[in-house]
Structures are given as C-alpha cells and as structure tokens.
CSV table of C-alpha atoms in Angstrom, one decimal:
chain,number,residue,atom,x,y,z
A,1,ASP,CA,0.0,0.0,0.0
A,2,LEU,CA,1.6,3.2,-1.2
A,3,TYR,CA,-0.9,5.6,0.4
A,4,ARG,CA,0.7,8.9,1.0
A,5,LYS,CA,4.0,7.6,-0.5
A,6,VAL,CA,5.9,8.7,-3.6
A,7,PHE,CA,8.5,7.2,-5.9
A,8,VAL,CA,11.5,9.6,-5.9
A,9,PHE,CA,13.6,9.3,-9.1
A,10,ARG,CA,16.8,10.8,-7.7
A,11,LYS,CA,19.1,11.2,-10.7
A,12,ASP,CA,19.0,13.3,-13.9
A,13,PRO,CA,19.4,11.9,-16.4
A,14,SER,CA,18.7,8.4,-15.1
A,15,ASP,CA,18.6,4.8,-16.2
A,16,ALA,CA,16.2,3.9,-13.3
A,17,TYR,CA,12.5,2.9,-13.7
A,18,VAL,CA,9.7,1.1,-12.0
A,19,VAL,CA,7.9,-1.9,-13.5
A,20,LEU,CA,4.2,-2.1,-12.8
A,21,ARG,CA,2.2,-5.4,-13.0
A,22,ALA,CA,-1.4,-5.2,-14.0
A,23,LYS,CA,-4.0,-7.9,-14.3
A,24,LEU,CA,-5.0,-7.6,-17.9
A,25,GLU,CA,-7.4,-10.3,-19.1
A,26,GLN,CA,-8.2,-8.9,-22.5
A,27,PRO,CA,-7.2,-6.1,-24.9
A,28,LEU,CA,-8.4,-2.6,-24.0
A,29,ARG,CA,-11.0,-0.8,-26.0
A,30,ASN,CA,-11.3,1.9,-23.4
A,31,PHE,CA,-9.0,3.1,-20.7
A,32,THR,CA,-8.1,5.9,-18.3
A,33,VAL,CA,-4.6,6.5,-16.9
A,34,CYS,CA,-4.0,9.0,-14.0
A,35,LEU,CA,-0.9,10.1,-12.1
A,36,ARG,CA,0.6,12.9,-10.1
A,37,SER,CA,4.1,14.2,-10.8
A,38,TYR,CA,6.5,16.8,-9.3
A,39,THR,CA,9.6,17.8,-11.2
A,40,ASP,CA,11.7,20.7,-12.3
A,41,LEU,CA,12.7,19.1,-15.6
A,42,THR,CA,12.4,21.3,-18.7
A,43,ARG,CA,13.7,18.6,-21.1
A,44,PRO,CA,11.4,15.9,-22.6
A,45,HIS,CA,10.4,13.2,-20.1
A,46,SER,CA,8.2,10.1,-20.0
A,47,LEU,CA,5.6,9.7,-17.2
A,48,PHE,CA,3.8,6.4,-18.1
A,49,SER,CA,4.9,4.0,-20.8
A,50,TYR,CA,2.8,0.9,-21.8
A,51,ALA,CA,4.4,-1.1,-24.6
A,52,THR,CA,3.4,-4.3,-26.3
A,53,LYS,CA,5.7,-6.4,-28.6
A,54,ALA,CA,3.9,-5.0,-31.6
A,55,GLN,CA,3.9,-1.3,-30.5
A,56,ASP,CA,6.4,0.4,-28.1
A,57,ASN,CA,4.1,3.4,-27.7
A,58,GLU,CA,0.9,1.5,-27.1
A,59,ILE,CA,0.0,3.9,-24.3
A,60,LEU,CA,2.4,6.8,-23.5
A,61,LEU,CA,2.1,9.9,-21.4
A,62,PHE,CA,5.0,12.1,-22.4
A,63,LYS,CA,6.0,15.7,-21.6
A,64,PRO,CA,8.2,17.1,-24.4
A,65,LYS,CA,8.4,20.5,-22.8
A,66,PRO,CA,7.0,22.3,-19.8
A,67,GLU,CA,3.9,23.7,-21.6
A,68,GLU,CA,2.9,20.5,-23.5
A,69,TYR,CA,1.7,17.0,-22.9
A,70,ARG,CA,1.6,14.2,-25.5
A,71,PHE,CA,-0.8,11.4,-25.2
A,72,TYR,CA,-0.1,8.3,-27.4
A,73,VAL,CA,-2.4,5.4,-28.3
A,74,GLY,CA,-1.1,2.8,-30.7
A,75,GLY,CA,1.9,4.9,-31.8
A,76,LYS,CA,-0.1,8.0,-32.7
A,77,PHE,CA,-0.4,11.0,-30.5
A,78,VAL,CA,-2.3,14.1,-29.7
A,79,THR,CA,-0.8,17.2,-28.1
A,80,PHE,CA,-2.4,19.1,-25.2
A,81,ARG,CA,-0.9,22.6,-24.6
A,82,VAL,CA,-0.9,23.6,-20.9
A,83,PRO,CA,0.2,26.6,-18.9
A,84,GLU,CA,3.8,26.2,-17.8
A,85,GLY,CA,3.8,24.6,-14.4
A,86,ARG,CA,4.5,26.8,-11.3
A,87,ARG,CA,6.9,24.1,-10.0
A,88,ASP,CA,4.1,22.3,-8.2
A,89,TRP,CA,2.5,18.9,-8.3
A,90,GLU,CA,0.6,18.3,-11.6
A,91,HIS,CA,-2.2,15.7,-11.7
A,92,VAL,CA,-3.0,14.4,-15.1
A,93,CYS,CA,-5.6,11.9,-16.4
A,94,ALA,CA,-5.9,10.8,-20.0
A,95,SER,CA,-8.7,8.6,-21.2
A,96,TRP,CA,-9.5,7.1,-24.6
A,97,GLU,CA,-12.4,5.2,-26.2
A,98,SER,CA,-12.0,3.1,-29.3
A,99,ALA,CA,-15.6,3.4,-30.6
A,100,THR,CA,-15.4,7.2,-31.0
A,101,GLY,CA,-11.6,7.7,-31.0
A,102,ILE,CA,-12.2,10.4,-28.4
A,103,ALA,CA,-9.1,11.3,-26.2
A,104,GLU,CA,-9.8,13.2,-23.0
A,105,PHE,CA,-7.1,15.0,-21.0
A,106,TRP,CA,-7.6,16.4,-17.5
A,107,LEU,CA,-5.0,18.6,-15.7
A,108,ASN,CA,-5.4,19.3,-12.0
A,109,GLY,CA,-9.1,18.3,-12.1
A,110,LYS,CA,-10.0,20.4,-15.2
A,111,PRO,CA,-10.8,19.0,-18.7
A,112,TRP,CA,-9.0,20.2,-21.9
A,113,PRO,CA,-10.8,20.3,-25.3
A,114,ARG,CA,-11.2,16.7,-26.4
A,115,LYS,CA,-9.3,15.4,-29.5
A,116,GLY,CA,-9.6,12.5,-31.9
A,117,LEU,CA,-7.1,9.6,-31.8
A,118,GLN,CA,-7.0,6.0,-33.2
A,119,ARG,CA,-10.8,5.4,-33.7
A,120,GLY,CA,-11.5,1.6,-33.8
A,121,TYR,CA,-8.0,0.7,-32.4
A,122,THR,CA,-7.5,-2.0,-29.8
A,123,VAL,CA,-4.7,-1.7,-27.1
A,124,GLY,CA,-2.9,-5.0,-26.7
A,125,ALA,CA,-3.1,-6.8,-23.3
A,126,THR,CA,0.4,-8.4,-23.1
A,127,ALA,CA,2.3,-5.3,-21.9
A,128,ALA,CA,5.4,-3.9,-20.3
A,129,ILE,CA,4.3,-1.0,-18.1
A,130,LEU,CA,7.0,1.3,-16.8
A,131,LEU,CA,7.3,4.6,-14.9
A,132,GLY,CA,10.3,6.8,-15.5
A,133,GLN,CA,11.4,5.7,-18.9
A,134,GLU,CA,10.1,5.7,-22.4
A,135,GLN,CA,10.3,2.3,-24.1
A,136,ASP,CA,11.6,2.0,-27.7
A,137,SER,CA,11.3,-1.7,-27.5
A,138,PHE,CA,9.3,-4.1,-25.3
A,139,GLY,CA,10.6,-3.5,-21.8
A,140,GLY,CA,13.7,-1.5,-22.9
A,141,GLY,CA,15.4,0.6,-25.5
A,142,PHE,CA,15.6,3.7,-23.2
A,143,ASP,CA,16.9,7.1,-24.1
A,144,LEU,CA,18.3,8.6,-20.9
A,145,TYR,CA,17.3,12.1,-22.0
A,146,ASN,CA,13.7,11.0,-22.0
A,147,SER,CA,13.9,9.7,-18.4
A,148,PHE,CA,11.9,11.1,-15.5
A,149,SER,CA,13.6,12.8,-12.6
A,150,GLY,CA,11.5,14.0,-9.6
A,151,GLU,CA,8.5,12.5,-7.7
A,152,LEU,CA,5.6,10.4,-8.9
A,153,THR,CA,2.5,9.2,-7.0
A,154,ASP,CA,-1.2,8.2,-7.4
A,155,VAL,CA,-0.7,6.1,-10.5
A,156,TYR,CA,-3.9,4.4,-11.7
A,157,LEU,CA,-5.0,2.5,-14.9
A,158,TRP,CA,-8.7,1.6,-15.5
A,159,ASP,CA,-10.2,-0.4,-18.4
A,160,THR,CA,-13.0,2.2,-18.7
A,161,GLY,CA,-13.3,5.9,-19.5
A,162,LEU,CA,-13.9,7.6,-16.1
A,163,SER,CA,-16.9,10.0,-15.7
A,164,PRO,CA,-16.1,13.7,-15.1
A,165,ASP,CA,-17.0,13.1,-11.4
A,166,LYS,CA,-14.5,10.3,-11.1
A,167,MET,CA,-11.9,12.4,-12.9
A,168,ARG,CA,-12.3,15.1,-10.3
A,169,ALA,CA,-12.3,12.4,-7.6
A,170,ALA,CA,-8.9,11.2,-8.8
A,171,PHE,CA,-7.5,14.7,-8.6
A,172,LEU,CA,-8.9,15.1,-5.1
A,173,SER,CA,-7.7,11.6,-4.0
A,174,LEU,CA,-11.2,10.5,-3.1
A,175,ARG,CA,-12.7,7.1,-3.4
A,176,LEU,CA,-12.2,5.5,-6.9
A,177,PRO,CA,-13.6,2.5,-8.7
A,178,PRO,CA,-11.5,-0.7,-8.8
A,179,ALA,CA,-8.6,-0.4,-11.2
A,180,LEU,CA,-6.2,-2.6,-13.2
A,181,LEU,CA,-3.4,-0.6,-11.5
A,182,ALA,CA,-4.2,1.1,-8.2
A,183,TRP,CA,-1.7,3.1,-6.1
A,184,LYS,CA,-3.2,1.6,-2.9
A,185,SER,CA,-2.5,-1.9,-4.0
A,186,LEU,CA,0.3,-1.6,-6.5
A,187,SER,CA,2.3,-4.6,-7.7
A,188,TYR,CA,5.7,-3.0,-8.7
A,189,GLU,CA,9.4,-3.6,-8.9
A,190,VAL,CA,12.0,-0.9,-8.6
A,191,LYS,CA,14.9,-1.0,-11.1
A,192,GLY,CA,17.8,1.3,-10.2
A,193,ASP,CA,17.9,4.5,-8.2
A,194,VAL,CA,14.3,5.0,-7.2
A,195,VAL,CA,13.4,5.5,-3.5
A,196,VAL,CA,9.9,5.2,-1.9
A,197,LYS,CA,9.4,8.1,0.5
A,198,SER,CA,6.5,9.7,2.4
A,199,ARG,CA,4.9,12.6,0.6
A,200,LEU,CA,6.2,15.9,1.9
A,201,ARG,CA,2.8,17.6,1.9
A,202,GLU,CA,-0.8,16.9,1.0
C-alpha cells in the first residue's frame, strides 16, 4: 500500500525505472490513466509507458516541454498545450475510447478540449508497463534524455473511461472505482535508483 507515499527518481538523467504489474485479461477498447508528478525538468520526459511487442508506444504519457503533454495510443499521439507549471505537483488523467476515438485530457481536475485519436483501435493486453522511462522496444530501449527525474505518485489505470465526477475524484484523492493498476494496491518492482518516501505535503 503506497498511500501517502511517492517514488523519488533521484538522478538526472537516469537509467532507473519502476515496472508495474497489471492484471489484464483482454485487450483494451477503453482506458483511463492517471498520475501525479512533481519535477523541475524542462527537457522531454516520460511519465507512463505501456508497450506491447507490436507497438512500443501503445499507451504513453510524455511531456516534451513544460507547456505541452503528448498522449499516445497505438503509436499515434495528440498534443495538449498547458500553462507552464508553477513548479508544483501536476495531476493528469488521460482517457480514450475506441468506438469514437475520443481522447480526453484532464489537468489538475480540469478538462481540456477533447481530441480524436485512433478510432477503432484496440490496445494489446500483453504489456510492459513502466514509470520513469520511455520504451523504444518491449521493456527496454531507453533514451536517458527522456527519463523522468522527480517524484511520482497516485498512479492508476482503468479499463474504462472515467466519468467527469471520477476524474475530479482522482485529482482530489477521493474514493475511486476498482482499477487494473491502483496506487493503494500496486504490484511493482524498482529497477535502479528510485526510492519510496513519504509525501512531503498533501
């Protein structure tokens, strides 16, 4: 149980990462991924990387610069432009549904204009899911200058699109529906220089 805990990625750049294990029974036609990050990086960095053998950027949350997030599904991406952070925690949720190809992006509990991405696509279930690195091959192929440095917490993955109420609940750390990956019951393995610490503030 990682309640009120964070992963601290201590080095910049870094070869460290955290492997997450999710119970995926079937391919995903809908999903939502949420996490909270705290960093002073201005270079590109990966937040959440979900790769299959067929597609290294099956699901990817990537921040190429301080005022931009990229959300990938099946190797294609949409860009969400955001105000440059005030060096504070940023909570992001990204959801996608195959039937409409609608990608939603929420930053700190607020929705951005929805975009279209990979309508009709299916996300593969046999996946390597990593925090802190961007995979260019299944479970590897890292570029150190895309690595994350800073603090990560509240990582979740659902096999549904969350309702607006639940998106706000995720931001506020309220009760959430059962998830494939849940911060309060996370199955993970640290690889390299990552330390689990208590959160410094709420």
